[in-house]
Amino acid sequence: MIARVTLEIALRKEFDYAVPPELVRSVDVGTRVQVPFGGRKVLGVVTALAEESAHAHLKPIVKIVGTPSLVTPKVLALARWIADYYCCAPEIALKSVLPEAVRAEEAGWRERLHVRIAPRTGDLPKLTKRQLEVWNIIEEWRELPLQKLITLSGATPETIRRLEDKDLILLAAEVSERDPYEHEHILPTTNLVLNAAQKAALEKITAAMERSEQHSEDGGRKMEDGKVHPSSILHPPSSTFLLHGVTGSGKTEVYLQALAHALERGKGGIVLVPEISLTPQTVERFKARFSSGPLQTLVAVLHSHLSAGERHDEWHKIRQGRARIVIGARSAIFAPVDPLGLIIVDEEHEHTYKQEEAPRYHARDVAVVRGQMEGAVVVLGSATPSLESYHNCKRGKYTLIELPERADNAKMPHVRVVDMRQAFRQGGGTPIFSPQLKEAIHQRLDRGEQTILFLNRRGYSSALECPQCGFVAQCPDCSVSLTYHRREQKLACHICGHTEPVPGICPNEKCRNPKIRYAGLGTEKVEDTLTKLFPRARIRRMDSDVMKRKEDYRRVLGDFRVGKIDILVGTQMIAKGLHFPNVTLVGIIYADMALHQPDFRAGERTFQLLTQVSGRAGRGDIEGEVFVQAFTPFHPAIQFARRHDFAGFYAQEMEFREQLKYPPVSRVALLTLKGRNEEKVKFSADHLRKELDRMAGGADTEKRGSGETENHAQELAFAPSGDIARSPAHPLADSPRSKPLRDLIISGPAPAPLLRAETFYRYQIMLRTRQMSELSRRLAKLTGTLSLPDDLTLTVDIDPVNLS
Ligand code: ADP
Ligand code: ZN
């Protein structure tokens, strides 16, 4: 038997190895192995098994590493798709599907001393009062970790040893699973009675789950050894839903009952939530539902704040099938749940689902692909769907389900847009708070209700400016101005973290003006101004400057919940998922901020942010009120958000995307060249543009750069389509010819909106096409052969969400 192996050292290739007879039974697709390679021993993963090889004298596999088959064939297929579509080396895609803690095998199961009652006949021997107290606790628990006993009883090791001497207890090392939520007290919940819209939504989802089961019972072709034939894994019917429900419409209850349905049918589920909303409250809602009752299962949690050990344990609980529900951030999409019935992607429009390093995958899109591969139903939920997903509903690829009203009969908040240009005209300078917002805050304080104020910029002032000579304090390594942080008395770069002391006078030697001033504002300034305006109010700020540890976050939210805080000021951090019935006022200090980004999604982002933040108001019995302060109050993103009109926003935004052929009308690949010497970067970018024109061959390209377009379509049509495709194990290997990319648009090179970051200059080329798979294949080939100077790097980002 021959094993085809992808090596973990970055080589875009696979190699054949002989499987020694003693390993034949344990080597399978997905097995991690150690193999000889050029005099070294390296790690790799078996990606295919074969009877024969094109090569003679194969070296044998040295040994199997770790538990056999950590990567299931299904997850392996997903990794392959990622490598192909996101244009990265297979070994990089493979690395990302296993958590580092599992892959490296550094963290194993943890062993702890446990105390257990020993079998005993006869009466209790005579004990001292202290011993008896400790004994009573042990007797009640029957078995418990030693550490816990010490915490509960305050017993000394001496007392415990005495009990052991008297043969009352046994002490032994046991595997003790780490539970990141062991300190939470979770009360079980049961199904709520659904309202009509929720009920209709649930029925559609469960019907799709039954349909897909039907298919795998009679459709999925079984091979002789009982495994499902690979081709039928790839083509079961797909059912992806977009659950568009306004904030507070009860999407979570629909998720919970759909998951229960999966469990009833013997299947598991994955729930993705953005990292920022992975709060204890969110996790608790899922644990509370499945921690007891007939469907009882462990709920595993995967996210970046877990320790390596916790991650190891959570992952293995899933792999062993004990945890059948997984809730986690982006990478939880690779959780080895099997069989998988349902994938939920909550807040599907969130950009944190996109990984900003290779492999640059988008977890929402990977979820849809995984659903298709494994016959699982996929539910994408949001109050503000991405244009991509909504467009897919219009095209019939996804099914749209709507929850148009709030579940608990609360009304949608009343949104008022305040024209800040007027406020500006009335008084000298621009106030942070318009008179209207100030008045509204007063009212809430009088009535004992709570207020949330939102501004998506931390720090005190966004720039240090000299009014005399125009000097602006810049980061020495990035092309951005430094933000003033008053409490810490420093200037800080929000890109690279560089800090420097605050100058007392203008640093320009020819100027030396002592009246240097601060322009723009951040949350710190909002907080300070509030304190002056409302000296008796209890005000807290929540942004990454003050929330350094996760306990800070919990504590402030806890205080806010019980009414110890009147006004909460914050960034992004407070925009999502929080649910406080006593919040009746939300103020958005500067709504235009996101509008002025050099990004075609600026309008969409503004609409999403305003809708999400507004959604924090009026979740209780009293109707909520939202004040949106803006300098461009009539901008469509602001106006549609004011009216809670997603469909209206979609229609008008699509006109603009259509005109400029931006997603979702097309797909984008963004190529970024980085280097410390700007001239060199520019030169190579121009060279790259020429190569791209050649690759495109006759495509309709915008000649914004210096590139020429030549017709190489003929030549390309017969060329092998990319390195990955040439490797023999790959199913695309014998695809006869590649399709021409007629709709390809190439723009650039142009300096990136953020020209310089962390000392590197960056130039970009943007490609737009509908045939992204084909483009990815060609880009893989081109970047594999492209020769760039050593000090330059090129990144390829497919479907980028960050254009800066
Ligand atoms: P979303 O996730 O759509 O923003 P939530 O799931 O947080 O909304 O629900 C908002 C509130 O409505 C929660 O307090 C939830 O308990 C409540 N809720 C949801 N469904 C129902 C229902 N069928 N009956 C009563 N209350 C419900
Ligand atoms: Zn910087």
mmCIF file of N, CA and C in Angstrom, residues 40-77:
data_model
loop_
_atom_site.group_PDB
_atom_site.id
_atom_site.type_symbol
_atom_site.label_atom_id
_atom_site.label_comp_id
_atom_site.label_asym_id
_atom_site.label_seq_id
_atom_site.Cartn_x
_atom_site.Cartn_y
_atom_site.Cartn_z
ATOM 1 N N ARG A 40 16.095 14.286 6.807
ATOM 2 C CA ARG A 40 15.445 14.663 8.067
ATOM 3 C C ARG A 40 14.216 13.808 8.274
ATOM 4 N N LYS A 41 13.633 13.938 9.453
ATOM 5 C CA LYS A 41 12.330 13.324 9.648
ATOM 6 C C LYS A 41 11.325 14.452 9.838
ATOM 7 N N VAL A 42 10.244 14.427 9.050
ATOM 8 C CA VAL A 42 9.279 15.519 9.138
ATOM 9 C C VAL A 42 7.876 14.967 9.350
ATOM 10 N N LEU A 43 6.988 15.866 9.777
ATOM 11 C CA LEU A 43 5.613 15.467 10.026
ATOM 12 C C LEU A 43 4.754 15.733 8.798
ATOM 13 N N GLY A 44 3.747 14.904 8.632
ATOM 14 C CA GLY A 44 2.842 15.105 7.515
ATOM 15 C C GLY A 44 1.512 14.440 7.788
ATOM 16 N N VAL A 45 0.607 14.636 6.855
ATOM 17 C CA VAL A 45 -0.715 14.030 6.985
ATOM 18 C C VAL A 45 -1.007 13.215 5.729
ATOM 19 N N VAL A 46 -1.539 12.024 5.925
ATOM 20 C CA VAL A 46 -1.887 11.191 4.777
ATOM 21 C C VAL A 46 -3.140 11.762 4.131
ATOM 22 N N THR A 47 -3.044 12.051 2.835
ATOM 23 C CA THR A 47 -4.196 12.653 2.164
ATOM 24 C C THR A 47 -4.885 11.668 1.224
ATOM 25 N N ALA A 48 -4.199 10.582 0.898
ATOM 26 C CA ALA A 48 -4.843 9.585 0.041
ATOM 27 C C ALA A 48 -4.094 8.268 0.169
ATOM 28 N N LEU A 49 -4.775 7.183 -0.143
ATOM 29 C CA LEU A 49 -4.133 5.871 -0.181
ATOM 30 C C LEU A 49 -4.224 5.368 -1.611
ATOM 31 N N ALA A 50 -3.195 4.650 -2.033
ATOM 32 C CA ALA A 50 -3.217 4.161 -3.410
ATOM 33 C C ALA A 50 -2.577 2.786 -3.481
ATOM 34 N N GLU A 51 -2.851 2.093 -4.570
ATOM 35 C CA GLU A 51 -2.277 0.763 -4.773
ATOM 36 C C GLU A 51 -0.861 0.886 -5.328
ATOM 37 N N GLU A 52 -0.694 1.831 -6.263
ATOM 38 C CA GLU A 52 0.631 1.961 -6.850
ATOM 39 C C GLU A 52 1.046 3.411 -6.999
ATOM 40 N N SER A 53 2.324 3.583 -7.273
ATOM 41 C CA SER A 53 2.866 4.925 -7.389
ATOM 42 C C SER A 53 3.644 5.048 -8.685
ATOM 43 N N ALA A 54 3.728 6.277 -9.164
ATOM 44 C CA ALA A 54 4.502 6.509 -10.387
ATOM 45 C C ALA A 54 6.003 6.445 -10.109
ATOM 46 N N HIS A 55 6.354 6.488 -8.840
ATOM 47 C CA HIS A 55 7.765 6.485 -8.478
ATOM 48 C C HIS A 55 8.201 5.111 -7.959
ATOM 49 N N ALA A 56 9.484 4.789 -8.233
ATOM 50 C CA ALA A 56 10.017 3.541 -7.692
ATOM 51 C C ALA A 56 10.788 3.855 -6.410
ATOM 52 N N HIS A 57 11.193 2.853 -5.687
ATOM 53 C CA HIS A 57 12.008 2.974 -4.467
ATOM 54 C C HIS A 57 11.423 3.947 -3.467
ATOM 55 N N LEU A 58 10.217 3.713 -3.054
ATOM 56 C CA LEU A 58 9.605 4.606 -2.074
ATOM 57 C C LEU A 58 10.179 4.341 -0.689
ATOM 58 N N LYS A 59 10.347 5.434 0.059
ATOM 59 C CA LYS A 59 10.784 5.273 1.450
ATOM 60 C C LYS A 59 9.560 4.938 2.302
ATOM 61 N N PRO A 60 9.760 4.193 3.368
ATOM 62 C CA PRO A 60 8.603 3.849 4.202
ATOM 63 C C PRO A 60 8.281 4.937 5.237
ATOM 64 N N ILE A 61 7.052 4.955 5.647
ATOM 65 C CA ILE A 61 6.624 5.804 6.754
ATOM 66 C C ILE A 61 7.353 5.350 8.011
ATOM 67 N N VAL A 62 7.859 6.292 8.817
ATOM 68 C CA VAL A 62 8.583 5.917 10.022
ATOM 69 C C VAL A 62 7.615 5.471 11.116
ATOM 70 N N LYS A 63 6.653 6.353 11.423
ATOM 71 C CA LYS A 63 5.695 5.983 12.460
ATOM 72 C C LYS A 63 4.449 6.860 12.392
ATOM 73 N N ILE A 64 3.463 6.410 13.141
ATOM 74 C CA ILE A 64 2.246 7.194 13.250
ATOM 75 C C ILE A 64 2.373 8.133 14.431
ATOM 76 N N VAL A 65 1.897 9.353 14.269
ATOM 77 C CA VAL A 65 2.020 10.340 15.347
ATOM 78 C C VAL A 65 0.648 10.611 15.947
ATOM 79 N N GLY A 66 0.589 10.541 17.257
ATOM 80 C CA GLY A 66 -0.654 10.903 17.956
ATOM 81 C C GLY A 66 -1.726 9.852 17.822
ATOM 82 N N THR A 67 -2.893 10.203 18.299
ATOM 83 C CA THR A 67 -4.047 9.325 18.189
ATOM 84 C C THR A 67 -4.313 9.113 16.701
ATOM 85 N N PRO A 68 -4.608 7.897 16.295
ATOM 86 C CA PRO A 68 -4.844 7.695 14.876
ATOM 87 C C PRO A 68 -5.941 8.616 14.345
ATOM 88 N N SER A 69 -5.743 9.105 13.153
ATOM 89 C CA SER A 69 -6.753 9.875 12.452
ATOM 90 C C SER A 69 -7.395 10.996 13.262
ATOM 91 N N LEU A 70 -6.591 11.955 13.643
ATOM 92 C CA LEU A 70 -7.174 13.118 14.308
ATOM 93 C C LEU A 70 -8.021 13.908 13.326
ATOM 94 N N VAL A 71 -7.540 13.955 12.096
ATOM 95 C CA VAL A 71 -8.291 14.663 11.069
ATOM 96 C C VAL A 71 -9.182 13.652 10.371
ATOM 97 N N THR A 72 -10.471 13.839 10.463
ATOM 98 C CA THR A 72 -11.367 12.897 9.799
ATOM 99 C C THR A 72 -11.341 13.167 8.292
ATOM 100 N N PRO A 73 -11.634 12.159 7.488
ATOM 101 C CA PRO A 73 -11.636 12.378 6.036
ATOM 102 C C PRO A 73 -12.540 13.541 5.626
ATOM 103 N N LYS A 74 -13.626 13.747 6.357
ATOM 104 C CA LYS A 74 -14.527 14.843 6.003
ATOM 105 C C LYS A 74 -13.870 16.202 6.221
ATOM 106 N N VAL A 75 -13.205 16.337 7.353
ATOM 107 C CA VAL A 75 -12.541 17.613 7.620
ATOM 108 C C VAL A 75 -11.361 17.791 6.658
ATOM 109 N N LEU A 76 -10.751 16.691 6.295
ATOM 110 C CA LEU A 76 -9.653 16.744 5.327
ATOM 111 C C LEU A 76 -10.148 17.260 3.975
ATOM 112 N N ALA A 77 -11.314 16.793 3.573
ATOM 113 C CA ALA A 77 -11.881 17.254 2.301
ATOM 114 C C ALA A 77 -12.123 18.759 2.361
#
